[in-house]
Structure formats: structure tokens, C-alpha cells
């Protein structure tokens, strides 16, 4: 067997495999290949099977079309009122044009990072410390708009920019903590005062309602006592009227009437004060007494 022929066949097979693998390219999902022919841009290969010309075509760049996230380290920035702070940002972007991304700028990721830091310094330089701490949404919107416009010639679409952390100097942090503590104490004092005020109002309203209820109860009791006394007097007067009716129905004589008059004089004479009583019917009383004396004399 001719060993030289076997070696030749082996070399040919190896070369054929190398040529086939170098000419047949399968582009996966969410990727794009930038193809050059003899050093110049030829085409962009999207998802699927592609055939390259051996020894002439080559893949110069494999570009991912997925949305990417870059977390940049903190950048020192100076505010309008000359306060230096550290701010780190997160940029979300995607590649829309693989050709521009490949040939538009050298090291595009580094270019985006540098552009982000520069833009952040420009925006923060127009804001004071308090505005910087309370205007994150404004900073995010302005940075996204500026970065999106600036990276458009590079085939990059900036979808979102987020300010991740704002780290002021230590003395500023201590001052802010003291201010926050004072604000919490002030709110606590206000809440305590409001609670005492509400408690006093409720106590006063309770005392008022208690006094009203007590006065209403005393009024109703007085009315009940007066009604009871009036009912008692009515019953007494009715009894007296019935007694008078009974006496009238019995047709009492003059002697009974005179005797009742004497009882009345007896009751009137009670007491320590000196009284002189002159009856209007003195002659009648004298006659009655004379008649009584004669009756007693006859009995003896």
C-alpha cells in the first residue's frame, strides 16, 4: 500500500472539513454576525444557515441583540453648591444595528460608560444637593434621552437609565441624619399634643353630657315630685269635699255647728302668745252656755 497516497487523502479530507466548517455558519436566535469580504464589510447574517466564500469571507463580529445591563462603578460628581458625592448608575441598552455597533466606535461599551459618566456630571452640576437627592426620576429621564441620542450613530438603543446609589460625604450624611431625627421628634411631639388635645376635648364633652343628663334627671325628678304633691293635694281636697257632702247630707243641727266652732276656737287658742277672741255670735254662745248650766243644775 502506498503510504504517501494515504497521507494525501487524509490531508485532503482534513482540508475539506476545515473549509466546510469555515464556510457554513449557523446564526443562533437573538444574535447577528457581521461578515467581511477581503477586509471590507459585506453583509449582516441574521438567524439561520449562511454560506461563506472560503478564504474570502470571515465573521468579524458576533453581536448579541438581547437587552444588556451595565452596572457602572460610582463616579465622583460635584453639585451646583460644591458638594462632592459618589453616584453609580445602571444602563439598560440593546443593539439595533450590528454594522454601526461594529464600525461606529472603538470599544463601544467603554464609550457608553464614559459618555454616561460625562452626562451624569453635566446634569448633577446644574442641581444643588437637595435637588439631587429628591430628583432621581428627573435625572434618569434626562440621562436616558441624552444617551439614547448620542449612541444612535453607534447602533445602540438606550432603553432605561437608573441612578442606583447617591452617596454624599460623611458630614452631609450626619447632618441629614440629625435633620431626620429632629423631624421625627417634631412629628412625635405634634402627635402627642394632638392626642392630649383630643383627650381633653373628649373629657370636656363627657363632662358636658354628664351635666346635661344630671340636670335632665333632676328636672324629671322635680316634675315627678310636683306631680305627686299635686296628686296628694287633689286627693286631700277630694276627701274634704266628700266629708262636707256627707255632713250636708246628714243635715246637722245648730248644736253640731256650734260645737265644731268651739273646737276651732280651741285649736286657735293653742300656743304661748296671748290671744283675745271675740266670737261674732257671742249672744248665741251665751244662751247655749246658760241652757247647758240649767241642764246640769236639774241633773243635780
PDB file of N, CA, C and O in Angstrom, residues 181-239:
ATOM      1  N   UNK A 181     -33.782  62.957  62.381  1.00  0.00           N
ATOM      2  CA  UNK A 181     -34.131  62.671  63.766  1.00  0.00           C
ATOM      3  C   UNK A 181     -34.952  63.813  64.365  1.00  0.00           C
ATOM      4  O   UNK A 181     -35.956  63.569  65.077  1.00  0.00           O
ATOM      5  N   UNK A 182     -34.551  65.055  64.090  1.00  0.00           N
ATOM      6  CA  UNK A 182     -35.305  66.203  64.584  1.00  0.00           C
ATOM      7  C   UNK A 182     -36.712  66.234  63.994  1.00  0.00           C
ATOM      8  O   UNK A 182     -37.687  66.555  64.685  1.00  0.00           O
ATOM      9  N   UNK A 183     -36.832  65.878  62.719  1.00  0.00           N
ATOM     10  CA  UNK A 183     -38.148  65.854  62.083  1.00  0.00           C
ATOM     11  C   UNK A 183     -39.039  64.786  62.707  1.00  0.00           C
ATOM     12  O   UNK A 183     -40.235  65.014  62.950  1.00  0.00           O
ATOM     13  N   UNK A 184     -38.452  63.614  63.002  1.00  0.00           N
ATOM     14  CA  UNK A 184     -39.243  62.569  63.658  1.00  0.00           C
ATOM     15  C   UNK A 184     -39.686  62.996  65.052  1.00  0.00           C
ATOM     16  O   UNK A 184     -40.838  62.750  65.451  1.00  0.00           O
ATOM     17  N   UNK A 185     -38.777  63.643  65.803  1.00  0.00           N
ATOM     18  CA  UNK A 185     -39.148  64.121  67.139  1.00  0.00           C
ATOM     19  C   UNK A 185     -40.235  65.182  67.056  1.00  0.00           C
ATOM     20  O   UNK A 185     -41.147  65.218  67.894  1.00  0.00           O
ATOM     21  N   UNK A 186     -40.141  66.055  66.046  1.00  0.00           N
ATOM     22  CA  UNK A 186     -41.180  67.092  65.891  1.00  0.00           C
ATOM     23  C   UNK A 186     -42.534  66.450  65.599  1.00  0.00           C
ATOM     24  O   UNK A 186     -43.560  66.829  66.178  1.00  0.00           O
ATOM     25  N   UNK A 187     -42.545  65.467  64.703  1.00  0.00           N
ATOM     26  CA  UNK A 187     -43.802  64.793  64.393  1.00  0.00           C
ATOM     27  C   UNK A 187     -44.351  64.058  65.601  1.00  0.00           C
ATOM     28  O   UNK A 187     -45.566  64.043  65.837  1.00  0.00           O
ATOM     29  N   UNK A 188     -43.425  63.465  66.380  1.00  0.00           N
ATOM     30  CA  UNK A 188     -43.877  62.771  67.586  1.00  0.00           C
ATOM     31  C   UNK A 188     -44.511  63.753  68.572  1.00  0.00           C
ATOM     32  O   UNK A 188     -45.557  63.460  69.176  1.00  0.00           O
ATOM     33  N   UNK A 189     -43.890  64.939  68.743  1.00  0.00           N
ATOM     34  CA  UNK A 189     -44.439  65.956  69.645  1.00  0.00           C
ATOM     35  C   UNK A 189     -45.808  66.421  69.170  1.00  0.00           C
ATOM     36  O   UNK A 189     -46.738  66.602  69.969  1.00  0.00           O
ATOM     37  N   UNK A 190     -45.936  66.584  67.860  1.00  0.00           N
ATOM     38  CA  UNK A 190     -47.230  67.008  67.307  1.00  0.00           C
ATOM     39  C   UNK A 190     -48.295  65.946  67.571  1.00  0.00           C
ATOM     40  O   UNK A 190     -49.433  66.249  67.969  1.00  0.00           O
ATOM     41  N   UNK A 191     -47.920  64.687  67.381  1.00  0.00           N
ATOM     42  CA  UNK A 191     -48.882  63.607  67.618  1.00  0.00           C
ATOM     43  C   UNK A 191     -49.289  63.534  69.090  1.00  0.00           C
ATOM     44  O   UNK A 191     -50.465  63.327  69.414  1.00  0.00           O
ATOM     45  N   UNK A 192     -48.290  63.713  69.993  1.00  0.00           N
ATOM     46  CA  UNK A 192     -48.619  63.691  71.423  1.00  0.00           C
ATOM     47  C   UNK A 192     -49.541  64.854  71.782  1.00  0.00           C
ATOM     48  O   UNK A 192     -50.526  64.684  72.519  1.00  0.00           O
ATOM     49  N   UNK A 193     -49.229  66.054  71.255  1.00  0.00           N
ATOM     50  CA  UNK A 193     -50.082  67.212  71.533  1.00  0.00           C
ATOM     51  C   UNK A 193     -51.487  67.006  70.975  1.00  0.00           C
ATOM     52  O   UNK A 193     -52.486  67.334  71.635  1.00  0.00           O
ATOM     53  N   UNK A 194     -51.571  66.466  69.775  1.00  0.00           N
ATOM     54  CA  UNK A 194     -52.890  66.200  69.197  1.00  0.00           C
ATOM     55  C   UNK A 194     -53.660  65.185  70.043  1.00  0.00           C
ATOM     56  O   UNK A 194     -54.873  65.307  70.242  1.00  0.00           O
ATOM     57  N   UNK A 195     -52.922  64.167  70.553  1.00  0.00           N
ATOM     58  CA  UNK A 195     -53.588  63.180  71.398  1.00  0.00           C
ATOM     59  C   UNK A 195     -54.119  63.798  72.681  1.00  0.00           C
ATOM     60  O   UNK A 195     -55.248  63.515  73.098  1.00  0.00           O
ATOM     61  N   UNK A 196     -53.294  64.655  73.334  1.00  0.00           N
ATOM     62  CA  UNK A 196     -53.757  65.323  74.557  1.00  0.00           C
ATOM     63  C   UNK A 196     -54.951  66.238  74.267  1.00  0.00           C
ATOM     64  O   UNK A 196     -55.905  66.299  75.046  1.00  0.00           O
ATOM     65  N   UNK A 197     -54.872  66.953  73.149  1.00  0.00           N
ATOM     66  CA  UNK A 197     -55.981  67.845  72.780  1.00  0.00           C
ATOM     67  C   UNK A 197     -57.258  67.047  72.570  1.00  0.00           C
ATOM     68  O   UNK A 197     -58.332  67.421  73.083  1.00  0.00           O
ATOM     69  N   UNK A 198     -57.159  65.954  71.846  1.00  0.00           N
ATOM     70  CA  UNK A 198     -58.334  65.125  71.587  1.00  0.00           C
ATOM     71  C   UNK A 198     -58.871  64.539  72.889  1.00  0.00           C
ATOM     72  O   UNK A 198     -60.092  64.453  73.091  1.00  0.00           O
ATOM     73  N   UNK A 199     -57.939  64.136  73.782  1.00  0.00           N
ATOM     74  CA  UNK A 199     -58.380  63.593  75.066  1.00  0.00           C
ATOM     75  C   UNK A 199     -59.105  64.645  75.890  1.00  0.00           C
ATOM     76  O   UNK A 199     -60.150  64.359  76.505  1.00  0.00           O
ATOM     77  N   UNK A 200     -58.570  65.884  75.913  1.00  0.00           N
ATOM     78  CA  UNK A 200     -59.236  66.956  76.653  1.00  0.00           C
ATOM     79  C   UNK A 200     -60.611  67.258  76.078  1.00  0.00           C
ATOM     80  O   UNK A 200     -61.588  67.491  76.812  1.00  0.00           O
ATOM     81  N   UNK A 201     -60.699  67.254  74.743  1.00  0.00           N
ATOM     82  CA  UNK A 201     -62.000  67.512  74.102  1.00  0.00           C
ATOM     83  C   UNK A 201     -63.006  66.428  74.473  1.00  0.00           C
ATOM     84  O   UNK A 201     -64.163  66.709  74.828  1.00  0.00           O
ATOM     85  N   UNK A 202     -62.560  65.180  74.425  1.00  0.00           N
ATOM     86  CA  UNK A 202     -63.463  64.089  74.767  1.00  0.00           C
ATOM     87  C   UNK A 202     -63.885  64.145  76.236  1.00  0.00           C
ATOM     88  O   UNK A 202     -65.046  63.884  76.580  1.00  0.00           O
ATOM     89  N   UNK A 203     -62.916  64.511  77.123  1.00  0.00           N
ATOM     90  CA  UNK A 203     -63.253  64.634  78.542  1.00  0.00           C
ATOM     91  C   UNK A 203     -64.270  65.744  78.771  1.00  0.00           C
ATOM     92  O   UNK A 203     -65.242  65.583  79.526  1.00  0.00           O
ATOM     93  N   UNK A 204     -64.049  66.895  78.120  1.00  0.00           N
ATOM     94  CA  UNK A 204     -64.992  68.009  78.262  1.00  0.00           C
ATOM     95  C   UNK A 204     -66.374  67.638  77.730  1.00  0.00           C
ATOM     96  O   UNK A 204     -67.406  67.955  78.348  1.00  0.00           O
ATOM     97  N   UNK A 205     -66.389  66.975  76.586  1.00  0.00           N
ATOM     98  CA  UNK A 205     -67.688  66.553  76.044  1.00  0.00           C
ATOM     99  C   UNK A 205     -68.370  65.560  76.968  1.00  0.00           C
ATOM    100  O   UNK A 205     -69.592  65.604  77.151  1.00  0.00           O
ATOM    101  N   UNK A 206     -67.560  64.663  77.586  1.00  0.00           N
ATOM    102  CA  UNK A 206     -68.152  63.723  78.543  1.00  0.00           C
ATOM    103  C   UNK A 206     -68.728  64.430  79.753  1.00  0.00           C
ATOM    104  O   UNK A 206     -69.826  64.099  80.223  1.00  0.00           O
ATOM    105  N   UNK A 207     -67.968  65.416  80.287  1.00  0.00           N
ATOM    106  CA  UNK A 207     -68.482  66.183  81.434  1.00  0.00           C
ATOM    107  C   UNK A 207     -69.753  66.935  81.056  1.00  0.00           C
ATOM    108  O   UNK A 207     -70.716  67.003  81.842  1.00  0.00           O
ATOM    109  N   UNK A 208     -69.762  67.502  79.857  1.00  0.00           N
ATOM    110  CA  UNK A 208     -70.943  68.235  79.406  1.00  0.00           C
ATOM    111  C   UNK A 208     -72.151  67.310  79.318  1.00  0.00           C
ATOM    112  O   UNK A 208     -73.246  67.641  79.818  1.00  0.00           O
ATOM    113  N   UNK A 209     -71.968  66.173  78.700  1.00  0.00           N
ATOM    114  CA  UNK A 209     -73.081  65.229  78.579  1.00  0.00           C
ATOM    115  C   UNK A 209     -73.528  64.745  79.953  1.00  0.00           C
ATOM    116  O   UNK A 209     -74.727  64.578  80.203  1.00  0.00           O
ATOM    117  N   UNK A 210     -72.551  64.541  80.875  1.00  0.00           N
ATOM    118  CA  UNK A 210     -72.911  64.108  82.232  1.00  0.00           C
ATOM    119  C   UNK A 210     -73.742  65.168  82.936  1.00  0.00           C
ATOM    120  O   UNK A 210     -74.756  64.857  83.592  1.00  0.00           O
ATOM    121  N   UNK A 211     -73.321  66.457  82.811  1.00  0.00           N
ATOM    122  CA  UNK A 211     -74.091  67.538  83.439  1.00  0.00           C
ATOM    123  C   UNK A 211     -75.487  67.654  82.840  1.00  0.00           C
ATOM    124  O   UNK A 211     -76.470  67.856  83.563  1.00  0.00           O
ATOM    125  N   UNK A 212     -75.577  67.499  81.515  1.00  0.00           N
ATOM    126  CA  UNK A 212     -76.891  67.572  80.858  1.00  0.00           C
ATOM    127  C   UNK A 212     -77.790  66.445  81.345  1.00  0.00           C
ATOM    128  O   UNK A 212     -78.975  66.649  81.672  1.00  0.00           O
ATOM    129  N   UNK A 213     -77.219  65.242  81.416  1.00  0.00           N
ATOM    130  CA  UNK A 213     -78.013  64.098  81.883  1.00  0.00           C
ATOM    131  C   UNK A 213     -78.436  64.275  83.342  1.00  0.00           C
ATOM    132  O   UNK A 213     -79.575  63.956  83.718  1.00  0.00           O
ATOM    133  N   UNK A 214     -77.492  64.806  84.178  1.00  0.00           N
ATOM    134  CA  UNK A 214     -77.826  65.018  85.588  1.00  0.00           C
ATOM    135  C   UNK A 214     -78.933  66.063  85.737  1.00  0.00           C
ATOM    136  O   UNK A 214     -79.885  65.889  86.523  1.00  0.00           O
ATOM    137  N   UNK A 215     -78.810  67.169  84.952  1.00  0.00           N
ATOM    138  CA  UNK A 215     -79.844  68.211  85.019  1.00  0.00           C
ATOM    139  C   UNK A 215     -81.180  67.672  84.528  1.00  0.00           C
ATOM    140  O   UNK A 215     -82.243  67.964  85.104  1.00  0.00           O
ATOM    141  N   UNK A 216     -81.132  66.865  83.457  1.00  0.00           N
ATOM    142  CA  UNK A 216     -82.382  66.274  82.954  1.00  0.00           C
ATOM    143  C   UNK A 216     -83.010  65.356  83.995  1.00  0.00           C
ATOM    144  O   UNK A 216     -84.238  65.367  84.210  1.00  0.00           O
ATOM    145  N   UNK A 217     -82.155  64.557  84.676  1.00  0.00           N
ATOM    146  CA  UNK A 217     -82.682  63.665  85.710  1.00  0.00           C
ATOM    147  C   UNK A 217     -83.294  64.455  86.863  1.00  0.00           C
ATOM    148  O   UNK A 217     -84.379  64.107  87.372  1.00  0.00           O
ATOM    149  N   UNK A 218     -82.580  65.541  87.321  1.00  0.00           N
ATOM    150  CA  UNK A 218     -83.129  66.367  88.400  1.00  0.00           C
ATOM    151  C   UNK A 218     -84.446  67.032  87.983  1.00  0.00           C
ATOM    152  O   UNK A 218     -85.388  67.127  88.788  1.00  0.00           O
ATOM    153  N   UNK A 219     -84.509  67.475  86.726  1.00  0.00           N
ATOM    154  CA  UNK A 219     -85.742  68.090  86.235  1.00  0.00           C
ATOM    155  C   UNK A 219     -86.891  67.091  86.252  1.00  0.00           C
ATOM    156  O   UNK A 219     -88.008  67.396  86.737  1.00  0.00           O
ATOM    157  N   UNK A 220     -86.629  65.904  85.757  1.00  0.00           N
ATOM    158  CA  UNK A 220     -87.686  64.892  85.737  1.00  0.00           C
ATOM    159  C   UNK A 220     -88.100  64.492  87.148  1.00  0.00           C
ATOM    160  O   UNK A 220     -89.286  64.266  87.414  1.00  0.00           O
ATOM    161  N   UNK A 221     -87.089  64.434  88.095  1.00  0.00           N
ATOM    162  CA  UNK A 221     -87.437  64.103  89.472  1.00  0.00           C
ATOM    163  C   UNK A 221     -88.295  65.192  90.109  1.00  0.00           C
ATOM    164  O   UNK A 221     -89.269  64.905  90.837  1.00  0.00           O
ATOM    165  N   UNK A 222     -87.915  66.479  89.852  1.00  0.00           N
ATOM    166  CA  UNK A 222     -88.715  67.586  90.399  1.00  0.00           C
ATOM    167  C   UNK A 222     -90.133  67.563  89.847  1.00  0.00           C
ATOM    168  O   UNK A 222     -91.116  67.779  90.577  1.00  0.00           O
ATOM    169  N   UNK A 223     -90.234  67.285  88.542  1.00  0.00           N
ATOM    170  CA  UNK A 223     -91.574  67.206  87.934  1.00  0.00           C
ATOM    171  C   UNK A 223     -92.375  66.070  88.558  1.00  0.00           C
ATOM    172  O   UNK A 223     -93.573  66.213  88.873  1.00  0.00           O
ATOM    173  N   UNK A 224     -91.708  64.947  88.806  1.00  0.00           N
ATOM    174  CA  UNK A 224     -92.409  63.808  89.412  1.00  0.00           C
ATOM    175  C   UNK A 224     -92.861  64.137  90.833  1.00  0.00           C
ATOM    176  O   UNK A 224     -93.982  63.781  91.243  1.00  0.00           O
ATOM    177  N   UNK A 225     -91.963  64.822  91.632  1.00  0.00           N
ATOM    178  CA  UNK A 225     -92.352  65.200  92.992  1.00  0.00           C
ATOM    179  C   UNK A 225     -93.521  66.176  92.978  1.00  0.00           C
ATOM    180  O   UNK A 225     -94.469  66.050  93.768  1.00  0.00           O
ATOM    181  N   UNK A 226     -93.440  67.176  92.068  1.00  0.00           N
ATOM    182  CA  UNK A 226     -94.541  68.144  91.995  1.00  0.00           C
ATOM    183  C   UNK A 226     -95.852  67.470  91.596  1.00  0.00           C
ATOM    184  O   UNK A 226     -96.924  67.770  92.166  1.00  0.00           O
ATOM    185  N   UNK A 227     -95.741  66.548  90.624  1.00  0.00           N
ATOM    186  CA  UNK A 227     -96.961  65.836  90.238  1.00  0.00           C
ATOM    187  C   UNK A 227     -97.495  64.991  91.394  1.00  0.00           C
ATOM    188  O   UNK A 227     -98.720  64.903  91.601  1.00  0.00           O
ATOM    189  N   UNK A 228     -96.569  64.374  92.187  1.00  0.00           N
ATOM    190  CA  UNK A 228     -97.012  63.597  93.351  1.00  0.00           C
ATOM    191  C   UNK A 228     -97.698  64.461  94.397  1.00  0.00           C
ATOM    192  O   UNK A 228     -98.743  64.091  94.958  1.00  0.00           O
ATOM    193  N   UNK A 229     -97.065  65.646  94.683  1.00  0.00           N
ATOM    194  CA  UNK A 229     -97.679  66.554  95.664  1.00  0.00           C
ATOM    195  C   UNK A 229     -99.043  67.055  95.182  1.00  0.00           C
ATOM    196  O   UNK A 229    -100.006  67.148  95.958  1.00  0.00           O
ATOM    197  N   UNK A 230     -99.103  67.376  93.871  1.00  0.00           N
ATOM    198  CA  UNK A 230    -100.391  67.843  93.340  1.00  0.00           C
ATOM    199  C   UNK A 230    -101.456  66.744  93.447  1.00  0.00           C
ATOM    200  O   UNK A 230    -102.626  67.018  93.812  1.00  0.00           O
ATOM    201  N   UNK A 231    -101.042  65.521  93.183  1.00  0.00           N
ATOM    202  CA  UNK A 231    -101.997  64.410  93.290  1.00  0.00           C
ATOM    203  C   UNK A 231    -102.424  64.206  94.736  1.00  0.00           C
ATOM    204  O   UNK A 231    -103.608  63.948  95.029  1.00  0.00           O
ATOM    205  N   UNK A 232    -101.458  64.364  95.691  1.00  0.00           N
ATOM    206  CA  UNK A 232    -101.814  64.221  97.115  1.00  0.00           C
ATOM    207  C   UNK A 232    -102.792  65.299  97.551  1.00  0.00           C
ATOM    208  O   UNK A 232    -103.789  65.027  98.244  1.00  0.00           O
ATOM    209  N   UNK A 233    -102.500  66.550  97.144  1.00  0.00           N
ATOM    210  CA  UNK A 233    -103.420  67.641  97.493  1.00  0.00           C
ATOM    211  C   UNK A 233    -104.805  67.428  96.881  1.00  0.00           C
ATOM    212  O   UNK A 233    -105.845  67.684  97.522  1.00  0.00           O
ATOM    213  N   UNK A 234    -104.790  66.919  95.629  1.00  0.00           N
ATOM    214  CA  UNK A 234    -106.093  66.668  94.990  1.00  0.00           C
ATOM    215  C   UNK A 234    -106.899  65.631  95.772  1.00  0.00           C
ATOM    216  O   UNK A 234    -108.105  65.789  96.005  1.00  0.00           O
ATOM    217  N   UNK A 235    -106.204  64.587  96.230  1.00  0.00           N
ATOM    218  CA  UNK A 235    -106.902  63.546  96.997  1.00  0.00           C
ATOM    219  C   UNK A 235    -107.405  64.083  98.338  1.00  0.00           C
ATOM    220  O   UNK A 235    -108.524  63.746  98.780  1.00  0.00           O
ATOM    221  N   UNK A 236    -106.548  64.948  98.994  1.00  0.00           N
ATOM    222  CA  UNK A 236    -106.985  65.539 100.270  1.00  0.00           C
ATOM    223  C   UNK A 236    -108.214  66.415 100.066  1.00  0.00           C
ATOM    224  O   UNK A 236    -109.212  66.334 100.829  1.00  0.00           O
ATOM    225  N   UNK A 237    -108.140  67.247  99.029  1.00  0.00           N
ATOM    226  CA  UNK A 237    -109.277  68.141  98.784  1.00  0.00           C
ATOM    227  C   UNK A 237    -110.521  67.347  98.399  1.00  0.00           C
ATOM    228  O   UNK A 237    -111.657  67.705  98.789  1.00  0.00           O
ATOM    229  N   UNK A 238    -110.337  66.292  97.636  1.00  0.00           N
ATOM    230  CA  UNK A 238    -111.494  65.459  97.300  1.00  0.00           C
ATOM    231  C   UNK A 238    -112.087  64.821  98.555  1.00  0.00           C
ATOM    232  O   UNK A 238    -113.313  64.745  98.711  1.00  0.00           O
ATOM    233  N   UNK A 239    -111.208  64.379  99.487  1.00  0.00           N
ATOM    234  CA  UNK A 239    -111.696  63.784 100.736  1.00  0.00           C
ATOM    235  C   UNK A 239    -112.459  64.815 101.565  1.00  0.00           C
ATOM    236  O   UNK A 239    -113.534  64.524 102.139  1.00  0.00           O
TER     237      UNK A 239
END
